[in-house]
mmCIF file of N, CA and C in Angstrom:
data_model
loop_
_atom_site.group_PDB
_atom_site.id
_atom_site.type_symbol
_atom_site.label_atom_id
_atom_site.label_comp_id
_atom_site.label_asym_id
_atom_site.label_seq_id
_atom_site.Cartn_x
_atom_site.Cartn_y
_atom_site.Cartn_z
ATOM 1 N N UNK A 926 -33.407 -3.047 44.122
ATOM 2 C CA UNK A 926 -34.163 -3.551 44.170
ATOM 3 C C UNK A 926 -34.125 -5.439 43.690
ATOM 4 N N UNK A 927 -32.800 -5.284 44.088
ATOM 5 C CA UNK A 927 -32.434 -6.930 44.380
ATOM 6 C C UNK A 927 -32.843 -6.944 46.244
ATOM 7 N N UNK A 928 -32.797 -6.607 47.239
ATOM 8 C CA UNK A 928 -33.473 -6.941 47.974
ATOM 9 C C UNK A 928 -34.918 -7.299 48.203
ATOM 10 N N UNK A 929 -35.329 -5.922 47.353
ATOM 11 C CA UNK A 929 -36.806 -6.164 47.201
ATOM 12 C C UNK A 929 -37.233 -7.133 46.812
ATOM 13 N N UNK A 930 -36.368 -8.091 45.754
ATOM 14 C CA UNK A 930 -36.952 -8.907 44.670
ATOM 15 C C UNK A 930 -36.709 -10.623 45.542
ATOM 16 N N UNK A 931 -35.788 -10.697 46.422
ATOM 17 C CA UNK A 931 -35.029 -10.930 47.331
ATOM 18 C C UNK A 931 -35.861 -11.937 48.781
ATOM 19 N N UNK A 932 -36.548 -10.334 49.340
ATOM 20 C CA UNK A 932 -37.353 -10.760 50.296
ATOM 21 C C UNK A 932 -38.520 -11.075 49.393
ATOM 22 N N UNK A 933 -39.215 -11.011 48.725
ATOM 23 C CA UNK A 933 -40.349 -11.609 48.018
ATOM 24 C C UNK A 933 -40.087 -12.650 47.835
ATOM 25 N N UNK A 934 -39.317 -13.288 47.212
ATOM 26 C CA UNK A 934 -38.979 -14.435 47.556
ATOM 27 C C UNK A 934 -38.755 -15.545 48.224
ATOM 28 N N UNK A 935 -38.340 -14.875 49.066
ATOM 29 C CA UNK A 935 -38.020 -15.310 50.516
ATOM 30 C C UNK A 935 -39.493 -15.201 51.266
ATOM 31 N N UNK A 936 -40.018 -14.175 51.512
ATOM 32 C CA UNK A 936 -41.563 -14.421 52.085
ATOM 33 C C UNK A 936 -42.472 -14.667 51.008
ATOM 34 N N UNK A 937 -42.086 -15.267 50.018
ATOM 35 C CA UNK A 937 -43.490 -15.840 49.143
ATOM 36 C C UNK A 937 -44.582 -14.809 48.444
ATOM 37 N N UNK A 938 -44.391 -13.566 48.745
ATOM 38 C CA UNK A 938 -44.294 -12.223 48.116
ATOM 39 C C UNK A 938 -45.183 -12.476 46.784
ATOM 40 N N UNK A 939 -45.793 -11.918 45.905
ATOM 41 C CA UNK A 939 -46.502 -12.332 44.798
ATOM 42 C C UNK A 939 -46.319 -10.652 44.024
ATOM 43 N N UNK A 940 -45.759 -10.685 42.658
ATOM 44 C CA UNK A 940 -44.550 -9.417 42.159
ATOM 45 C C UNK A 940 -45.462 -9.761 40.959
ATOM 46 N N UNK A 941 -45.856 -8.760 40.342
ATOM 47 C CA UNK A 941 -45.847 -8.689 38.959
ATOM 48 C C UNK A 941 -45.503 -7.691 38.452
ATOM 49 N N UNK A 942 -45.218 -7.200 37.661
ATOM 50 C CA UNK A 942 -44.706 -6.297 36.236
ATOM 51 C C UNK A 942 -44.787 -6.625 34.984
ATOM 52 N N UNK A 943 -44.038 -5.538 34.263
ATOM 53 C CA UNK A 943 -43.430 -5.827 32.663
ATOM 54 C C UNK A 943 -42.175 -5.836 32.506
ATOM 55 N N UNK A 944 -41.770 -6.071 31.751
ATOM 56 C CA UNK A 944 -40.787 -6.463 30.574
ATOM 57 C C UNK A 944 -40.454 -7.483 31.249
ATOM 58 N N UNK A 945 -40.673 -8.563 30.096
ATOM 59 C CA UNK A 945 -41.045 -10.051 30.581
ATOM 60 C C UNK A 945 -39.358 -10.258 30.544
ATOM 61 N N UNK A 946 -38.469 -9.682 30.090
ATOM 62 C CA UNK A 946 -36.947 -10.592 30.230
ATOM 63 C C UNK A 946 -36.585 -10.113 31.086
ATOM 64 N N UNK A 947 -36.608 -9.024 32.106
ATOM 65 C CA UNK A 947 -36.244 -8.893 33.396
ATOM 66 C C UNK A 947 -36.612 -9.259 34.216
ATOM 67 N N UNK A 948 -37.995 -9.461 34.505
ATOM 68 C CA UNK A 948 -38.676 -10.670 34.848
ATOM 69 C C UNK A 948 -38.200 -11.733 34.883
ATOM 70 N N UNK A 949 -38.187 -12.203 34.222
ATOM 71 C CA UNK A 949 -37.527 -14.333 33.519
ATOM 72 C C UNK A 949 -36.350 -13.762 34.313
ATOM 73 N N UNK A 950 -35.717 -12.883 33.910
ATOM 74 C CA UNK A 950 -34.264 -12.948 34.928
ATOM 75 C C UNK A 950 -33.923 -12.856 36.245
ATOM 76 N N UNK A 951 -35.016 -12.192 37.090
ATOM 77 C CA UNK A 951 -35.712 -11.837 38.823
ATOM 78 C C UNK A 951 -35.592 -13.607 38.672
ATOM 79 N N UNK A 952 -36.559 -13.680 38.147
ATOM 80 C CA UNK A 952 -37.285 -15.375 38.555
ATOM 81 C C UNK A 952 -36.192 -16.573 38.277
ATOM 82 N N UNK A 953 -35.366 -16.526 36.992
ATOM 83 C CA UNK A 953 -34.351 -17.557 37.674
ATOM 84 C C UNK A 953 -32.887 -16.533 38.628
ATOM 85 N N UNK A 954 -32.967 -15.744 38.769
ATOM 86 C CA UNK A 954 -32.112 -15.912 40.219
ATOM 87 C C UNK A 954 -32.634 -16.066 41.335
ATOM 88 N N UNK A 955 -34.414 -15.654 41.487
ATOM 89 C CA UNK A 955 -34.248 -15.956 42.851
ATOM 90 C C UNK A 955 -35.488 -16.985 42.609
ATOM 91 N N UNK A 956 -35.175 -18.178 42.500
ATOM 92 C CA UNK A 956 -36.184 -19.767 42.608
ATOM 93 C C UNK A 956 -37.283 -19.476 42.722
ATOM 94 N N UNK A 957 -37.640 -19.236 44.091
ATOM 95 C CA UNK A 957 -38.780 -19.093 44.713
ATOM 96 C C UNK A 957 -39.787 -18.048 44.209
ATOM 97 N N UNK A 958 -39.765 -16.683 43.691
ATOM 98 C CA UNK A 958 -40.116 -15.791 42.807
ATOM 99 C C UNK A 958 -41.562 -16.136 42.252
ATOM 100 N N UNK A 959 -42.541 -16.120 43.082
ATOM 101 C CA UNK A 959 -43.365 -15.595 42.322
ATOM 102 C C UNK A 959 -44.003 -14.363 41.586
ATOM 103 N N UNK A 960 -44.375 -15.200 40.247
ATOM 104 C CA UNK A 960 -44.875 -13.775 38.825
ATOM 105 C C UNK A 960 -45.916 -14.629 39.188
ATOM 106 N N UNK A 961 -46.968 -12.961 38.826
ATOM 107 C CA UNK A 961 -48.179 -13.664 39.159
ATOM 108 C C UNK A 961 -48.703 -12.545 38.121
ATOM 109 N N UNK A 962 -49.688 -13.045 36.859
ATOM 110 C CA UNK A 962 -50.192 -12.065 36.040
ATOM 111 C C UNK A 962 -49.212 -12.118 34.619
ATOM 112 N N UNK A 963 -49.256 -11.480 34.215
ATOM 113 C CA UNK A 963 -48.690 -11.300 32.729
ATOM 114 C C UNK A 963 -47.846 -10.918 32.520
ATOM 115 N N UNK A 964 -46.883 -11.447 32.373
ATOM 116 C CA UNK A 964 -45.124 -11.099 32.553
ATOM 117 C C UNK A 964 -44.685 -10.525 31.833
ATOM 118 N N UNK A 965 -45.605 -10.252 30.420
ATOM 119 C CA UNK A 965 -44.451 -9.786 29.546
ATOM 120 C C UNK A 965 -44.750 -8.491 29.279
ATOM 121 N N UNK A 966 -44.072 -8.493 28.307
ATOM 122 C CA UNK A 966 -43.901 -6.860 27.615
ATOM 123 C C UNK A 966 -44.759 -5.808 27.825
ATOM 124 N N UNK A 967 -44.788 -4.566 27.627
ATOM 125 C CA UNK A 967 -45.449 -3.748 27.776
ATOM 126 C C UNK A 967 -45.973 -2.513 26.525
ATOM 127 N N UNK A 968 -45.975 -3.117 25.710
ATOM 128 C CA UNK A 968 -45.840 -2.782 24.470
ATOM 129 C C UNK A 968 -47.390 -2.710 23.962
ATOM 130 N N UNK A 969 -47.983 -1.117 23.217
ATOM 131 C CA UNK A 969 -49.553 -0.969 22.889
ATOM 132 C C UNK A 969 -50.312 -1.545 23.993
ATOM 133 N N UNK A 970 -49.739 -0.914 25.370
ATOM 134 C CA UNK A 970 -51.253 -0.961 26.472
ATOM 135 C C UNK A 970 -50.662 0.538 27.005
ATOM 136 N N UNK A 971 -51.383 0.918 27.918
ATOM 137 C CA UNK A 971 -51.937 2.249 28.184
ATOM 138 C C UNK A 971 -51.877 1.846 30.130
ATOM 139 N N UNK A 972 -51.496 2.858 30.744
ATOM 140 C CA UNK A 972 -50.965 3.387 32.126
ATOM 141 C C UNK A 972 -52.476 2.283 32.516
ATOM 142 N N UNK A 973 -53.631 3.091 32.477
ATOM 143 C CA UNK A 973 -54.670 2.084 32.920
ATOM 144 C C UNK A 973 -54.937 0.255 33.124
ATOM 145 N N UNK A 974 -54.498 0.339 31.549
ATOM 146 C CA UNK A 974 -54.776 -1.392 31.303
ATOM 147 C C UNK A 974 -53.481 -2.360 31.988
ATOM 148 N N UNK A 975 -52.676 -1.535 32.112
ATOM 149 C CA UNK A 975 -51.313 -2.195 33.046
ATOM 150 C C UNK A 975 -52.092 -2.474 34.640
ATOM 151 N N UNK A 976 -52.797 -1.139 35.260
ATOM 152 C CA UNK A 976 -52.717 -0.869 36.399
ATOM 153 C C UNK A 976 -53.657 -1.986 36.985
ATOM 154 N N UNK A 977 -54.478 -2.177 36.129
ATOM 155 C CA UNK A 977 -55.932 -2.819 35.982
ATOM 156 C C UNK A 977 -55.125 -4.713 36.063
ATOM 157 N N UNK A 978 -54.434 -5.111 35.214
ATOM 158 C CA UNK A 978 -54.038 -5.724 35.434
ATOM 159 C C UNK A 978 -52.607 -6.976 36.170
ATOM 160 N N UNK A 979 -52.107 -5.480 36.964
ATOM 161 C CA UNK A 979 -51.599 -5.959 38.110
ATOM 162 C C UNK A 979 -52.355 -5.967 39.072
ATOM 163 N N UNK A 980 -53.399 -5.047 39.220
ATOM 164 C CA UNK A 980 -54.156 -5.170 40.155
ATOM 165 C C UNK A 980 -55.050 -6.464 40.237
ATOM 166 N N UNK A 981 -55.192 -6.624 39.321
ATOM 167 C CA UNK A 981 -56.311 -8.086 38.998
ATOM 168 C C UNK A 981 -55.139 -9.202 39.252
ATOM 169 N N UNK A 982 -54.076 -9.509 38.786
ATOM 170 C CA UNK A 982 -53.353 -10.699 38.859
ATOM 171 C C UNK A 982 -53.161 -10.806 40.399
ATOM 172 N N UNK A 983 -53.057 -9.708 41.278
ATOM 173 C CA UNK A 983 -52.884 -9.795 42.596
ATOM 174 C C UNK A 983 -53.658 -10.492 42.911
ATOM 175 N N UNK A 984 -55.093 -9.880 42.895
ATOM 176 C CA UNK A 984 -56.818 -10.003 43.479
ATOM 177 C C UNK A 984 -56.843 -11.522 43.356
ATOM 178 N N UNK A 985 -56.409 -11.694 41.783
ATOM 179 C CA UNK A 985 -56.189 -13.126 41.472
ATOM 180 C C UNK A 985 -55.550 -14.070 42.549
ATOM 181 N N UNK A 986 -54.410 -14.235 42.210
ATOM 182 C CA UNK A 986 -53.307 -15.020 43.626
ATOM 183 C C UNK A 986 -53.919 -15.235 44.756
ATOM 184 N N UNK A 987 -54.444 -14.038 45.337
ATOM 185 C CA UNK A 987 -55.131 -13.965 46.695
ATOM 186 C C UNK A 987 -56.315 -14.598 46.493
ATOM 187 N N UNK A 988 -57.316 -15.125 45.551
ATOM 188 C CA UNK A 988 -58.352 -16.044 45.026
ATOM 189 C C UNK A 988 -60.345 -14.353 45.562
ATOM 190 N N UNK A 989 -59.824 -13.140 45.449
ATOM 191 C CA UNK A 989 -60.221 -11.837 45.355
ATOM 192 C C UNK A 989 -61.293 -11.666 44.518
ATOM 193 N N UNK A 990 -60.876 -12.805 43.059
ATOM 194 C CA UNK A 990 -61.632 -11.887 42.042
ATOM 195 C C UNK A 990 -63.137 -11.788 41.924
ATOM 196 N N UNK A 991 -63.989 -12.208 43.030
ATOM 197 C CA UNK A 991 -65.239 -11.931 43.009
ATOM 198 C C UNK A 991 -65.602 -10.513 43.126
ATOM 199 N N UNK A 992 -64.454 -9.992 44.667
ATOM 200 C CA UNK A 992 -64.752 -8.620 45.100
ATOM 201 C C UNK A 992 -64.007 -7.364 43.843
ATOM 202 N N UNK A 993 -62.521 -8.131 43.052
ATOM 203 C CA UNK A 993 -62.686 -7.538 42.239
ATOM 204 C C UNK A 993 -62.875 -7.399 40.764
ATOM 205 N N UNK A 994 -63.770 -6.701 40.026
ATOM 206 C CA UNK A 994 -64.619 -6.770 38.697
ATOM 207 C C UNK A 994 -64.008 -5.814 38.214
ATOM 208 N N UNK A 995 -62.427 -5.596 37.180
ATOM 209 C CA UNK A 995 -62.151 -4.715 36.647
ATOM 210 C C UNK A 995 -63.141 -4.072 35.061
ATOM 211 N N UNK A 996 -63.097 -5.437 34.897
ATOM 212 C CA UNK A 996 -63.774 -5.137 33.754
ATOM 213 C C UNK A 996 -65.420 -4.771 33.336
ATOM 214 N N UNK A 997 -66.293 -4.597 34.648
ATOM 215 C CA UNK A 997 -67.637 -4.838 34.381
ATOM 216 C C UNK A 997 -67.748 -3.387 34.409
ATOM 217 N N UNK A 998 -69.077 -3.157 33.130
ATOM 218 C CA UNK A 998 -69.585 -1.822 32.799
ATOM 219 C C UNK A 998 -69.682 -0.909 33.150
ATOM 220 N N UNK A 999 -69.237 0.326 33.541
ATOM 221 C CA UNK A 999 -69.587 1.589 34.474
ATOM 222 C C UNK A 999 -69.626 2.300 32.644
ATOM 223 N N UNK A 1000 -71.124 3.547 33.467
ATOM 224 C CA UNK A 1000 -71.077 4.553 32.452
ATOM 225 C C UNK A 1000 -70.359 5.270 32.824
ATOM 226 N N UNK A 1001 -69.515 5.293 33.545
ATOM 227 C CA UNK A 1001 -68.739 6.551 33.897
ATOM 228 C C UNK A 1001 -66.653 6.512 32.521
ATOM 229 N N UNK A 1002 -67.417 5.136 32.342
ATOM 230 C CA UNK A 1002 -66.082 4.632 31.896
ATOM 231 C C UNK A 1002 -66.536 4.872 30.750
ATOM 232 N N UNK A 1003 -66.933 4.240 30.256
ATOM 233 C CA UNK A 1003 -67.739 3.746 28.529
ATOM 234 C C UNK A 1003 -67.644 5.470 27.981
ATOM 235 N N UNK A 1004 -67.123 5.089 26.647
ATOM 236 C CA UNK A 1004 -66.763 6.472 25.673
ATOM 237 C C UNK A 1004 -68.084 7.465 25.511
ATOM 238 N N UNK A 1005 -68.645 8.473 24.914
ATOM 239 C CA UNK A 1005 -70.007 8.757 25.332
ATOM 240 C C UNK A 1005 -69.820 9.068 23.591
ATOM 241 N N UNK A 1006 -71.035 8.977 22.913
ATOM 242 C CA UNK A 1006 -71.188 8.288 21.534
ATOM 243 C C UNK A 1006 -70.899 9.751 20.825
ATOM 244 N N UNK A 1007 -71.418 10.741 21.166
ATOM 245 C CA UNK A 1007 -71.434 12.446 20.233
ATOM 246 C C UNK A 1007 -70.210 12.107 20.506
ATOM 247 N N UNK A 1008 -69.243 12.002 21.430
ATOM 248 C CA UNK A 1008 -67.825 12.617 21.631
ATOM 249 C C UNK A 1008 -66.844 11.902 20.494
ATOM 250 N N UNK A 1009 -67.135 10.583 19.973
ATOM 251 C CA UNK A 1009 -66.926 9.692 18.721
ATOM 252 C C UNK A 1009 -67.481 10.276 17.906
ATOM 253 N N UNK A 1010 -68.757 10.216 17.432
ATOM 254 C CA UNK A 1010 -69.334 11.080 16.568
ATOM 255 C C UNK A 1010 -68.301 11.857 16.083
ATOM 256 N N UNK A 1011 -68.273 13.366 17.049
ATOM 257 C CA UNK A 1011 -67.764 14.860 16.657
ATOM 258 C C UNK A 1011 -66.342 14.182 16.645
ATOM 259 N N UNK A 1012 -65.560 12.973 16.893
ATOM 260 C CA UNK A 1012 -63.955 13.329 16.617
ATOM 261 C C UNK A 1012 -64.138 12.113 15.526
ATOM 262 N N UNK A 1013 -65.072 11.817 14.995
ATOM 263 C CA UNK A 1013 -64.979 11.463 13.179
ATOM 264 C C UNK A 1013 -65.509 11.998 12.499
ATOM 265 N N UNK A 1014 -66.040 13.339 12.262
ATOM 266 C CA UNK A 1014 -66.368 14.669 11.819
ATOM 267 C C UNK A 1014 -65.968 14.793 10.549
ATOM 268 N N UNK A 1015 -64.310 14.861 11.194
ATOM 269 C CA UNK A 1015 -63.387 15.271 9.889
ATOM 270 C C UNK A 1015 -63.018 13.576 8.920
ATOM 271 N N UNK A 1016 -62.992 12.889 8.954
ATOM 272 C CA UNK A 1016 -63.149 11.489 8.160
ATOM 273 C C UNK A 1016 -64.395 10.846 7.631
ATOM 274 N N UNK A 1017 -65.254 11.841 7.903
ATOM 275 C CA UNK A 1017 -67.001 11.605 7.224
ATOM 276 C C UNK A 1017 -66.583 13.172 6.303
ATOM 277 N N UNK A 1018 -66.126 14.333 6.567
ATOM 278 C CA UNK A 1018 -65.771 14.624 5.436
ATOM 279 C C UNK A 1018 -64.822 14.815 4.378
ATOM 280 N N UNK A 1019 -63.943 13.506 5.002
ATOM 281 C CA UNK A 1019 -62.775 13.316 3.870
ATOM 282 C C UNK A 1019 -63.255 11.868 3.335
ATOM 283 N N UNK A 1020 -64.433 11.329 3.741
ATOM 284 C CA UNK A 1020 -65.439 9.922 2.929
ATOM 285 C C UNK A 1020 -66.149 10.654 2.124
ATOM 286 N N UNK A 1021 -66.699 11.743 2.793
ATOM 287 C CA UNK A 1021 -67.913 12.574 1.535
ATOM 288 C C UNK A 1021 -67.376 13.399 0.128
ATOM 289 N N UNK A 1022 -67.014 13.802 0.552
ATOM 290 C CA UNK A 1022 -65.352 14.398 -0.631
ATOM 291 C C UNK A 1022 -65.326 13.324 -1.627
ATOM 292 N N UNK A 1023 -64.232 12.555 -0.872
ATOM 293 C CA UNK A 1023 -63.621 11.287 -1.698
ATOM 294 C C UNK A 1023 -65.155 10.876 -2.647
ATOM 295 N N UNK A 1024 -66.149 10.496 -1.850
ATOM 296 C CA UNK A 1024 -66.638 9.940 -2.781
ATOM 297 C C UNK A 1024 -67.590 10.464 -4.115
ATOM 298 N N UNK A 1025 -67.908 11.973 -3.407
ATOM 299 C CA UNK A 1025 -68.725 12.779 -4.544
ATOM 300 C C UNK A 1025 -66.991 12.618 -5.679
ATOM 301 N N UNK A 1026 -65.721 12.993 -5.894
ATOM 302 C CA UNK A 1026 -64.992 13.019 -6.928
ATOM 303 C C UNK A 1026 -64.556 11.763 -7.286
ATOM 304 N N UNK A 1027 -65.577 10.567 -7.111
ATOM 305 C CA UNK A 1027 -65.013 9.909 -7.310
ATOM 306 C C UNK A 1027 -65.791 9.061 -8.040
ATOM 307 N N UNK A 1028 -67.389 9.781 -7.832
ATOM 308 C CA UNK A 1028 -69.060 9.701 -8.801
ATOM 309 C C UNK A 1028 -68.277 10.204 -9.394
ATOM 310 N N UNK A 1029 -67.718 11.458 -10.016
ATOM 311 C CA UNK A 1029 -67.245 12.633 -10.692
ATOM 312 C C UNK A 1029 -66.098 11.544 -11.938
ATOM 313 N N UNK A 1030 -65.463 11.256 -11.496
ATOM 314 C CA UNK A 1030 -64.431 10.874 -12.137
ATOM 315 C C UNK A 1030 -64.961 9.525 -13.043
ATOM 316 N N UNK A 1031 -66.138 9.019 -13.052
ATOM 317 C CA UNK A 1031 -66.659 7.778 -12.859
ATOM 318 C C UNK A 1031 -66.999 8.345 -14.860
ATOM 319 N N UNK A 1032 -67.789 9.568 -15.390
ATOM 320 C CA UNK A 1032 -67.354 10.007 -16.290
ATOM 321 C C UNK A 1032 -66.745 10.166 -17.283
ATOM 322 N N UNK A 1033 -65.728 10.274 -16.906
ATOM 323 C CA UNK A 1033 -64.084 10.370 -17.737
ATOM 324 C C UNK A 1033 -63.523 9.326 -18.094
ATOM 325 N N UNK A 1034 -64.015 7.829 -17.373
ATOM 326 C CA UNK A 1034 -63.543 7.075 -17.008
ATOM 327 C C UNK A 1034 -64.356 5.959 -18.646
ATOM 328 N N UNK A 1035 -62.921 5.313 -19.604
ATOM 329 C CA UNK A 1035 -64.113 4.460 -20.514
ATOM 330 C C UNK A 1035 -63.071 2.857 -20.863
ATOM 331 N N UNK A 1036 -62.180 3.069 -19.220
ATOM 332 C CA UNK A 1036 -61.657 1.554 -19.702
ATOM 333 C C UNK A 1036 -62.822 0.608 -18.656
ATOM 334 N N UNK A 1037 -63.448 -0.293 -19.045
ATOM 335 C CA UNK A 1037 -63.879 -1.424 -18.494
ATOM 336 C C UNK A 1037 -63.018 -1.548 -16.819
ATOM 337 N N UNK A 1038 -62.163 -2.216 -16.889
ATOM 338 C CA UNK A 1038 -61.498 -2.453 -15.182
ATOM 339 C C UNK A 1038 -60.922 -1.333 -14.143
ATOM 340 N N UNK A 1039 -60.774 0.293 -15.121
ATOM 341 C CA UNK A 1039 -60.558 1.252 -14.652
ATOM 342 C C UNK A 1039 -62.137 2.023 -13.803
ATOM 343 N N UNK A 1040 -62.915 1.130 -13.821
ATOM 344 C CA UNK A 1040 -64.279 1.545 -13.700
ATOM 345 C C UNK A 1040 -64.886 0.884 -12.839
ATOM 346 N N UNK A 1041 -64.260 -0.594 -12.960
ATOM 347 C CA UNK A 1041 -64.473 -1.669 -11.383
ATOM 348 C C UNK A 1041 -63.731 -1.096 -10.515
ATOM 349 N N UNK A 1042 -62.535 -0.854 -10.800
ATOM 350 C CA UNK A 1042 -62.135 -0.197 -9.209
ATOM 351 C C UNK A 1042 -61.903 1.548 -8.934
ATOM 352 N N UNK A 1043 -62.944 1.877 -10.134
ATOM 353 C CA UNK A 1043 -63.346 2.878 -8.998
ATOM 354 C C UNK A 1043 -64.595 2.560 -7.965
ATOM 355 N N UNK A 1044 -65.835 1.155 -8.357
ATOM 356 C CA UNK A 1044 -66.739 0.824 -7.897
ATOM 357 C C UNK A 1044 -66.244 0.471 -6.785
ATOM 358 N N UNK A 1045 -64.945 -0.124 -6.437
ATOM 359 C CA UNK A 1045 -64.353 -1.319 -5.291
ATOM 360 C C UNK A 1045 -63.989 0.192 -4.644
ATOM 361 N N UNK A 1046 -63.393 1.297 -5.313
ATOM 362 C CA UNK A 1046 -62.555 2.251 -4.109
ATOM 363 C C UNK A 1046 -64.526 2.460 -3.842
ATOM 364 N N UNK A 1047 -65.142 2.827 -4.294
ATOM 365 C CA UNK A 1047 -66.281 3.842 -4.038
ATOM 366 C C UNK A 1047 -66.499 3.319 -2.456
ATOM 367 N N UNK A 1048 -66.639 1.569 -2.864
ATOM 368 C CA UNK A 1048 -67.462 0.706 -2.051
ATOM 369 C C UNK A 1048 -66.912 0.780 -0.321
ATOM 370 N N UNK A 1049 -65.651 0.487 -0.901
ATOM 371 C CA UNK A 1049 -64.737 0.577 0.661
ATOM 372 C C UNK A 1049 -65.323 1.701 0.902
ATOM 373 N N UNK A 1050 -65.510 3.021 0.635
ATOM 374 C CA UNK A 1050 -65.185 4.426 1.011
ATOM 375 C C UNK A 1050 -66.695 4.083 1.949
ATOM 376 N N UNK A 1051 -67.633 4.171 1.362
ATOM 377 C CA UNK A 1051 -68.719 4.245 2.103
ATOM 378 C C UNK A 1051 -69.308 2.318 2.791
ATOM 379 N N UNK A 1052 -68.855 1.690 2.845
ATOM 380 C CA UNK A 1052 -69.010 0.415 3.443
ATOM 381 C C UNK A 1052 -68.540 0.251 5.038
ATOM 382 N N UNK A 1053 -66.922 0.789 4.815
ATOM 383 C CA UNK A 1053 -66.017 -0.011 5.309
ATOM 384 C C UNK A 1053 -64.996 1.644 6.214
ATOM 385 N N UNK A 1054 -64.735 2.967 6.158
ATOM 386 C CA UNK A 1054 -63.589 3.511 6.552
ATOM 387 C C UNK A 1054 -65.218 4.343 7.721
ATOM 388 N N UNK A 1055 -65.668 4.514 7.123
ATOM 389 C CA UNK A 1055 -66.604 5.767 8.684
ATOM 390 C C UNK A 1055 -66.769 4.153 9.665
ATOM 391 N N UNK A 1056 -67.157 3.109 9.904
ATOM 392 C CA UNK A 1056 -67.330 1.969 10.615
ATOM 393 C C UNK A 1056 -66.256 2.241 11.553
ATOM 394 N N UNK A 1057 -64.972 1.778 11.072
ATOM 395 C CA UNK A 1057 -63.537 1.416 11.226
ATOM 396 C C UNK A 1057 -63.286 2.157 12.052
ATOM 397 N N UNK A 1058 -63.340 3.943 11.567
ATOM 398 C CA UNK A 1058 -62.937 4.357 12.326
ATOM 399 C C UNK A 1058 -63.928 4.600 13.660
ATOM 400 N N UNK A 1059 -65.466 5.104 13.030
ATOM 401 C CA UNK A 1059 -65.416 5.065 14.314
ATOM 402 C C UNK A 1059 -65.341 3.633 15.795
ATOM 403 N N UNK A 1060 -64.646 2.881 15.165
ATOM 404 C CA UNK A 1060 -64.329 1.510 16.266
ATOM 405 C C UNK A 1060 -63.113 1.626 16.874
ATOM 406 N N UNK A 1061 -62.343 2.397 15.964
ATOM 407 C CA UNK A 1061 -60.808 3.054 16.347
ATOM 408 C C UNK A 1061 -61.091 3.986 17.566
ATOM 409 N N UNK A 1062 -62.099 4.984 17.073
ATOM 410 C CA UNK A 1062 -61.968 5.936 18.018
ATOM 411 C C UNK A 1062 -62.223 5.521 19.593
ATOM 412 N N UNK A 1063 -63.752 4.406 19.036
ATOM 413 C CA UNK A 1063 -64.032 3.975 20.632
ATOM 414 C C UNK A 1063 -63.414 3.121 21.097
ATOM 415 N N UNK A 1064 -62.560 2.409 21.392
ATOM 416 C CA UNK A 1064 -61.348 1.745 21.719
ATOM 417 C C UNK A 1064 -60.494 2.768 22.483
ATOM 418 N N UNK A 1065 -60.210 3.646 21.378
ATOM 419 C CA UNK A 1065 -59.179 4.619 22.301
ATOM 420 C C UNK A 1065 -59.532 5.654 22.432
ATOM 421 N N UNK A 1066 -60.629 5.961 23.056
ATOM 422 C CA UNK A 1066 -61.380 6.907 24.053
ATOM 423 C C UNK A 1066 -60.382 6.999 24.885
ATOM 424 N N UNK A 1067 -60.989 4.855 25.970
ATOM 425 C CA UNK A 1067 -60.256 5.816 27.299
ATOM 426 C C UNK A 1067 -59.073 5.835 27.194
ATOM 427 N N UNK A 1068 -57.703 5.574 26.502
ATOM 428 C CA UNK A 1068 -56.832 5.588 26.752
ATOM 429 C C UNK A 1068 -56.287 6.925 26.607
#
């Protein structure tokens, strides 16, 4: 691997990758090494996003980004809403059941602060849980 990095440095061939510390050490050792793209770590990324990032970095280095547009919309890559909503069905049932239990428990609450807390929790369930679940499912569908 050292021979590869040394040759890339001598021939000024662009290098990209993950593992910020090891790439920084390689750059320190081979001063003419051309690092392109995000040389940071790869925590919370997928193999697909890393591949796109590496390819785009090299395309950008060679000024070929007009031809390579990895983030343009493609109907084959976009998640299907039906599959997302089907995946969200357990969260929908849990939210519905929780709201029902909360509404029934309000009958037994005589303390105003507890009643307000139940209203707040019911509001969170009503307005935030399902949209958040759907967003997370859409974001991770292609991962």
